[in-house]
Amino acid sequence: MTDLIAMGKAAKIAGRQLATLTTRQKNEALLAIADEIEAQSSVILAANAQDIDDGRSRGLSDSLLDRLLLTEKRVTGLAADTRKVVDLPDPVGKELESRLLPNGMRLSRRRIPVGVLGVIYEARPNVTIDVATLSLKAGNASILRGGSETLRSNLALVTVIQTALRDVGLPQTAVQYIDNPDRELVSQLLRLDEYVDMLIPRGGAGLHKLCREQSSIPVITGGIGICHIFVDESADLDRAVDIVENSKVQRPSVCNALDTVLVHPAIAQDFLPKMALRLAKSGVELRASSEALDILNKLQHEAKVVAAGPGDFDQEWLSLILGVRLVANVDEAIAHIQKHTTEHTESILTNDWHNATKFVNALSSSAIFVNASTRFNDGGQFGLGAEVAVSTQKLHARGPMGLEELTTYKWIGYGDGHIRP
Amino acid sequence: MTDLIAMGKAAKIAGRQLATLTTRQKNEALLAIADEIEAQSSVILAANAQDIDDGRSRGLSDSLLDRLLLTEKRVTGLAADTRKVVDLPDPVGKELESRLLPNGMRLSRRRIPVGVLGVIYEARPNVTIDVATLSLKAGNASILRGGSETLRSNLALVTVIQTALRDVGLPQTAVQYIDNPDRELVSQLLRLDEYVDMLIPRGGAGLHKLCREQSSIPVITGGIGICHIFVDESADLDRAVDIVENSKVQRPSVCNALDTVLVHPAIAQDFLPKMALRLAKSGVELRASSEALDILNKLQHEAKVVAAGPGDFDQEWLSLILGVRLVANVDEAIAHIQKHTTEHTESILTNDWHNATKFVNALSSSAIFVNASTRFNDGGQFGLGAEVAVSTQKLHARGPMGLEELTTYKWIGYGDGHIRP
């Protein structure tokens, strides 16, 4: 039987030890993990092959099976990713500020690890390595719970990690995995606030809702993006087509992919057909508001266009579908976005200084772009080196979460007999 | 009937307006509130007098009644406090970082308001003014829920605030108050995650637990301090007595007051009697572990000393009681603290570099002091200018929360036709 309280206690103790490690010690552990991944490649692949077999007989789609699949090349990639984490700067120990108070006490604020992370995720087994290695680099212990489709792969990977930890003299409980597929254990994990400091769900809207509603641990919500582009009257239309295409088509299944394009009426007659013809090449289906539909219908059968139904502007499509609507001006675009957004990513395409400024100032989404693709809201693109999640909440971290966002801080007051008057 | 959803919607709209105000506009509103507090002094005092009358007939203690009481001087103080908020720097709009990405896009991270704060508090009516004015300065709307003991005072103060907001042309819904004392409304507020971005409970451990367990809104937990001092072998004993006295006695009812003193055996014979005699002057009762008791009992009736009972080292005393225990060395002190702390405030009194370093590095409480009173863990003392709460959680903010901690940030990418390769 899985004893989550015992796992939590062990994680807390391991976390205290990790918090005092030097960067060199943490990097040694990461390099040992990378080596062990390569050494155990055949074991990992065998476990994954069983997962894939099971998935195929359970009727999982080919595209999902491809996401779950590990190949020799992908395993080598896992080791390479781990070595990249070695190269990332250690966020722990940085003095965020330091000053002398008027009473002569020196006060500093120092970055420290969060402690214990709980991570609930679905699908791809590389998340196991990503999350475990980034947690370790930031000095945190982690308790992982992956999807049942890759249970064997995940267990093989966690064994690899724990072996490497043991080999470098670190506690194996620094990375633990909940191997019992019973959903009740997720509920238990959500109440483990005595031991787990931060909960990171990585999955669909349902998982985020469950965590927000049931967790007594602070949750990082995010990863759900109803993303908008507003094509303003003054936009360069050719570039606008490129940006909309890139935002929608480059990787439609991810959270920063475009969901709704809002178009200024003055350029709709020119822009919409150009856009529709370009998107048609990638097989994008358009869900158009009535005014947009009037324009797009003139294209006849060159593009897939249907009338937008109720709720179509509240969809994170995650597929080759795009909502299209005309809005009178930037104010109406902002109003539409405020009504429908999940505060993930929005972009305005314009050559108008006033409208760009208004758009940037009025919206509070985690990332707002001017004349750029929504696909840039990403830890790698922002130069964070890695990404654990994309947060759309207002507390702690917003947008791509890198290593720094897996830390907190403490205040330190260096006195010399100071008492408060 | 109180319609919390309507309040939430109105707050969200007001918050969007507040987010775009200039510092000057926010300061005008704050000055109008200060003026209105003074103009309505008699109305506020009359409402408070009714609360006090009711409280007296309901048998509230004199000390509690004194905390609830407003006097002409205290009302003047509320206006003065509000004017102080005008002088605080506006945290909103600051660029936390700004750089050119390799692809030529300029990326910046800009501080913005959180949006809507929910604040649940008990007792003193000045919290109403504190929280409302600090929220406004940080560009946030707020929904307040105070204790029933000061309902009339709070309503009078909120009316004052709303009148001032209206007079300067701002939405009165920027500061709203839940005037229905039904506890069910607290439960409803805790589920208002669609409209409220951050929940700040200010009250006892029960309130914090309720919020952590039931809220679907991110909660700032904190304000509960089981605070420790470790008096090491090398401590200057006279200064140590001063620091322990200051930590325990200066204001025993607050969260950064000392709860447990841990003493190195080598100096216990000297230190404990000195400390006990000093604390006896303020009427402090000592709850001593058996070894400490052996030493302290020799003082006979000069100090109030009793044997520590089970659980006495897990108490936030909030009164003139102090736990006393001997620990073998700094490692045992750290272990005791890790077992019993709420991660609020700890201090080591020592002249030993190695031990001070170890203590500071090993513990992860929100504030750790060397040779200083625990009472310094405070927004005012840290120079933050104001304090909304003291957080002991790991996410978002730790320790004293000033204006900056009432903000979040957004990423802004200024492109010029950028698409992701």
XYZ file of C-alpha atoms in Angstrom, chain A residues 15-382:
368
model
C 14.385 18.565 0.821
C 16.187 19.974 3.872
C 19.322 18.144 2.806
C 19.032 19.305 -0.815
C 18.593 22.884 0.363
C 22.094 22.958 1.798
C 23.902 21.343 -1.167
C 26.378 23.321 -3.213
C 25.810 23.830 -6.928
C 28.660 21.411 -7.619
C 27.008 18.673 -5.575
C 23.715 19.137 -7.380
C 25.432 19.091 -10.757
C 27.260 15.879 -9.861
C 23.912 14.273 -9.159
C 22.512 15.512 -12.469
C 25.486 14.190 -14.411
C 25.121 10.843 -12.659
C 21.466 10.762 -13.712
C 22.383 11.522 -17.324
C 24.987 8.743 -17.333
C 22.572 6.293 -15.750
C 19.871 7.125 -18.316
C 22.304 6.131 -21.061
C 23.526 3.063 -19.181
C 19.962 1.845 -18.616
C 18.682 2.751 -22.047
C 17.612 -0.816 -22.883
C 15.737 -1.218 -19.595
C 13.908 2.076 -20.155
C 13.035 1.141 -23.732
C 11.749 -2.288 -22.676
C 9.473 -0.728 -20.064
C 8.218 1.807 -22.575
C 7.589 -0.913 -25.170
C 5.250 -2.604 -22.688
C 3.409 0.691 -22.098
C 3.047 1.166 -25.837
C 1.780 -2.400 -26.332
C -0.773 -1.917 -23.589
C -1.814 1.439 -25.000
C -2.275 -0.033 -28.475
C -4.457 -2.841 -27.171
C -6.458 -0.294 -25.146
C -7.082 1.588 -28.396
C -5.040 4.745 -27.797
C -4.722 6.900 -30.903
C -1.581 6.799 -33.020
C -0.795 10.434 -32.231
C -1.045 9.806 -28.488
C 1.037 6.631 -28.805
C 3.682 8.650 -30.617
C 3.802 11.098 -27.701
C 4.263 8.241 -25.249
C 6.853 6.437 -27.342
C 10.507 6.414 -26.356
C 13.115 5.545 -28.965
C 16.852 5.149 -28.609
C 17.202 8.675 -29.941
C 14.638 10.050 -27.498
C 16.375 8.372 -24.558
C 19.660 9.932 -25.657
C 17.710 13.206 -25.760
C 16.646 12.718 -22.125
C 20.275 12.364 -21.092
C 21.202 15.432 -23.137
C 18.370 17.450 -21.558
C 19.619 16.471 -18.119
C 23.129 17.679 -18.973
C 21.614 20.971 -20.133
C 20.163 21.467 -16.637
C 23.732 21.203 -15.305
C 24.600 24.257 -17.401
C 21.730 26.373 -16.076
C 22.656 28.862 -13.368
C 21.760 27.742 -9.833
C 18.980 30.032 -8.579
C 19.570 29.191 -4.912
C 21.595 31.417 -2.614
C 21.294 34.637 -4.582
C 20.864 37.696 -2.382
C 17.820 39.431 -3.809
C 18.585 42.508 -1.757
C 20.889 43.453 1.060
C 20.984 46.683 2.975
C 21.883 48.280 6.264
C 18.826 49.299 8.269
C 18.919 52.669 10.061
C 19.510 50.793 13.336
C 22.690 49.193 11.977
C 21.262 45.724 11.398
C 22.185 44.250 8.039
C 19.115 42.828 6.342
C 19.246 40.543 3.358
C 16.740 38.558 1.390
C 18.119 35.263 0.122
C 16.702 32.878 -2.464
C 16.082 29.373 -1.072
C 14.383 26.267 -2.453
C 10.628 25.914 -2.028
C 11.106 22.546 -0.302
C 8.892 19.778 -1.650
C 7.093 19.894 -5.002
C 4.120 17.744 -5.879
C 3.744 17.299 -9.629
C 0.767 15.648 -11.303
C 1.150 15.146 -15.024
C -0.160 13.263 -17.969
C 1.265 11.564 -20.995
C 4.874 12.033 -22.093
C 7.486 10.220 -19.988
C 10.099 12.937 -20.591
C 8.171 15.073 -18.085
C 9.438 12.695 -15.393
C 13.034 13.574 -16.208
C 12.332 17.279 -16.817
C 10.534 17.845 -13.560
C 12.813 15.706 -11.412
C 16.008 17.295 -12.713
C 14.746 20.881 -12.538
C 13.466 20.260 -9.001
C 16.852 18.901 -7.983
C 18.738 21.807 -9.524
C 16.551 24.238 -7.561
C 17.226 22.217 -4.391
C 13.742 20.751 -4.068
C 12.544 17.247 -3.342
C 9.682 16.068 -5.530
C 6.785 13.652 -5.398
C 5.649 12.736 -8.888
C 2.434 11.255 -10.156
C 2.361 10.573 -13.894
C -0.312 9.212 -16.161
C -1.177 5.523 -16.039
C -0.405 5.169 -19.777
C 3.309 5.474 -19.055
C 3.492 3.943 -15.597
C 6.198 1.418 -16.497
C 8.280 3.973 -18.386
C 8.020 6.438 -15.510
C 8.964 3.811 -12.948
C 12.000 2.816 -15.010
C 13.072 6.442 -15.225
C 12.554 7.072 -11.506
C 14.594 3.964 -10.704
C 17.370 5.366 -12.881
C 17.202 8.689 -11.023
C 17.172 7.042 -7.598
C 20.096 4.791 -8.493
C 22.113 7.822 -9.557
C 21.157 9.694 -6.377
C 22.275 6.765 -4.253
C 25.547 6.521 -6.176
C 26.432 10.134 -5.377
C 25.384 9.753 -1.729
C 22.106 11.666 -1.874
C 18.789 10.427 -0.478
C 16.747 8.435 -2.984
C 13.674 10.038 -1.426
C 14.655 13.300 -3.129
C 12.611 12.053 -6.097
C 9.667 9.784 -5.332
C 6.931 8.422 -7.550
C 3.371 7.437 -6.644
C 3.147 4.102 -8.426
C -0.369 3.208 -7.340
C -2.813 4.149 -10.120
C -5.730 4.526 -7.673
C -7.187 8.021 -8.153
C -7.818 8.271 -4.428
C -4.083 8.858 -4.052
C -4.353 12.072 -6.044
C -6.963 13.295 -3.576
C -4.656 12.346 -0.724
C -1.734 14.126 -2.334
C -3.827 17.294 -2.668
C -4.275 17.398 1.142
C -0.627 16.771 2.008
C 0.001 20.425 2.904
C 2.021 19.484 5.945
C 4.777 18.109 3.712
C 4.299 19.449 0.190
C 4.911 23.159 -0.411
C 3.862 23.627 -4.015
C 1.624 21.649 -6.335
C 2.170 21.780 -10.092
C -0.523 20.152 -12.208
C 0.423 19.602 -15.833
C -2.555 18.507 -17.808
C -5.968 19.555 -19.034
C -8.497 21.974 -17.637
C -10.149 19.248 -15.554
C -6.946 18.487 -13.654
C -6.368 22.178 -12.952
C -9.930 22.632 -11.721
C -9.624 19.580 -9.454
C -6.415 20.913 -7.943
C -7.732 24.452 -7.486
C -10.866 23.210 -5.766
C -9.534 20.375 -3.652
C -5.931 21.170 -2.845
C -4.915 22.567 0.517
C -1.427 23.001 -0.962
C -0.743 26.176 -2.950
C -1.305 25.276 -6.607
C 0.318 26.677 -9.724
C -2.547 26.858 -12.174
C -1.956 27.556 -15.814
C -1.251 25.803 -19.026
C -4.748 26.515 -20.349
C -4.588 29.115 -23.067
C -7.465 30.675 -24.927
C -5.105 32.898 -26.901
C -6.060 35.874 -29.044
C -4.626 37.934 -31.866
C -6.170 41.283 -32.786
C -5.384 42.339 -36.358
C -5.741 46.110 -36.288
C -6.580 48.416 -39.202
C -2.951 49.490 -39.611
C -1.412 46.007 -39.499
C 0.918 44.905 -42.274
C -1.389 42.301 -43.745
C 1.226 39.997 -45.224
C 3.130 39.844 -41.961
C -0.190 39.430 -40.136
C -0.940 36.328 -42.208
C 2.507 34.944 -41.346
C 2.004 35.610 -37.637
C -1.509 34.152 -37.502
C -0.321 31.083 -39.400
C 2.672 30.649 -37.097
C 0.543 31.115 -33.991
C -2.073 28.625 -35.123
C -0.271 26.019 -37.180
C 3.309 25.664 -35.946
C 2.235 23.461 -33.033
C -1.512 23.499 -32.618
C -1.659 21.126 -29.631
C 0.054 23.432 -27.119
C -1.252 26.082 -24.774
C 0.278 29.115 -26.506
C -1.280 28.232 -29.862
C -3.803 30.726 -31.223
C -7.504 30.134 -30.614
C -9.308 33.270 -31.808
C -8.363 35.962 -34.284
C -10.149 39.316 -33.966
C -10.120 41.490 -37.067
C -10.701 45.195 -37.635
C -13.570 45.697 -40.132
C -11.598 48.165 -42.258
C -9.147 45.485 -43.362
C -11.341 42.403 -43.013
C -12.226 42.278 -46.735
C -8.535 42.188 -47.630
C -7.179 40.232 -44.725
C -9.643 37.428 -44.116
C -9.396 35.836 -47.583
C -5.567 36.014 -47.507
C -5.530 34.456 -44.066
C -8.112 31.796 -44.917
C -6.285 30.699 -48.052
C -2.982 30.426 -46.213
C -4.515 28.493 -43.304
C -6.388 26.226 -45.689
C -3.011 24.875 -46.807
C -2.580 23.435 -43.325
C -6.168 22.267 -43.138
C -7.305 24.794 -40.530
C -11.047 25.000 -40.017
C -12.425 28.473 -39.333
C -15.321 29.100 -36.939
C -16.497 32.520 -38.044
C -18.874 35.076 -36.550
C -21.658 36.114 -38.953
C -19.863 39.191 -40.308
C -16.660 37.265 -40.848
C -18.649 34.451 -42.401
C -20.158 36.841 -44.970
C -16.683 37.721 -46.166
C -15.231 34.225 -45.967
C -18.138 32.574 -47.752
C -17.123 34.376 -50.954
C -14.109 32.082 -51.039
C -16.503 29.220 -51.677
C -14.817 25.907 -51.182
C -11.209 26.987 -50.979
C -11.245 27.157 -47.175
C -13.022 25.213 -44.466
C -15.365 27.765 -42.899
C -18.342 27.190 -40.638
C -20.476 29.503 -38.529
C -19.193 29.908 -34.987
C -21.484 28.229 -32.502
C -22.205 29.285 -28.947
C -19.146 28.776 -26.825
C -16.743 28.641 -29.762
C -14.952 31.745 -28.455
C -14.492 30.060 -25.087
C -12.584 27.098 -26.515
C -8.954 26.212 -26.181
C -8.895 24.326 -29.474
C -5.557 22.470 -29.199
C -6.181 21.499 -32.828
C -6.444 23.017 -36.307
C -9.541 25.095 -35.586
C -9.578 28.887 -35.313
C -12.318 31.250 -34.161
C -12.688 34.399 -36.286
C -14.591 37.522 -35.348
C -14.754 41.149 -36.419
C -14.408 43.795 -33.694
C -14.996 47.511 -34.267
C -11.682 48.707 -32.828
C -9.010 48.053 -30.210
C -11.447 48.772 -27.372
C -13.841 46.113 -28.586
C -10.903 43.732 -29.046
C -9.834 44.341 -25.444
C -13.415 43.839 -24.229
C -13.740 40.565 -26.151
C -10.433 39.320 -24.763
C -11.276 40.308 -21.185
C -14.508 38.369 -21.500
C -13.055 35.182 -23.004
C -9.393 34.973 -22.057
C -7.706 32.567 -19.662
C -4.979 35.256 -19.325
C -2.367 33.148 -21.079
C -1.250 34.971 -24.262
C -2.580 37.787 -26.449
C -1.061 39.673 -29.368
C -1.910 42.839 -31.283
C -0.785 43.284 -34.870
C -0.717 46.989 -35.606
C 1.377 49.904 -36.784
C -0.495 52.320 -34.510
C 1.424 53.462 -31.428
C -1.677 54.495 -29.477
C -3.508 51.218 -30.037
C -0.462 49.095 -29.234
C 0.051 51.012 -25.985
C -3.599 50.699 -25.029
C -3.641 46.965 -25.727
C -0.470 46.325 -23.727
C -1.629 48.437 -20.784
C -5.230 47.270 -20.574
C -4.689 43.533 -20.609
C -3.197 41.575 -17.732
C -2.516 38.227 -19.403
C 0.713 36.426 -18.549
C 2.248 37.503 -21.860
C 1.201 40.205 -24.287
C 2.859 40.670 -27.652
C 2.962 43.424 -30.208
C 3.495 42.273 -33.795
C 4.631 38.810 -32.815
C 3.378 35.246 -32.686
C 1.639 33.957 -29.542
C 4.025 30.985 -29.732
C 6.759 33.058 -28.088
C 5.230 32.698 -24.608
C 7.650 29.944 -23.685
C 10.508 29.511 -21.226
C 12.991 28.571 -23.924
C 12.046 31.533 -26.110
C 12.238 33.913 -23.128
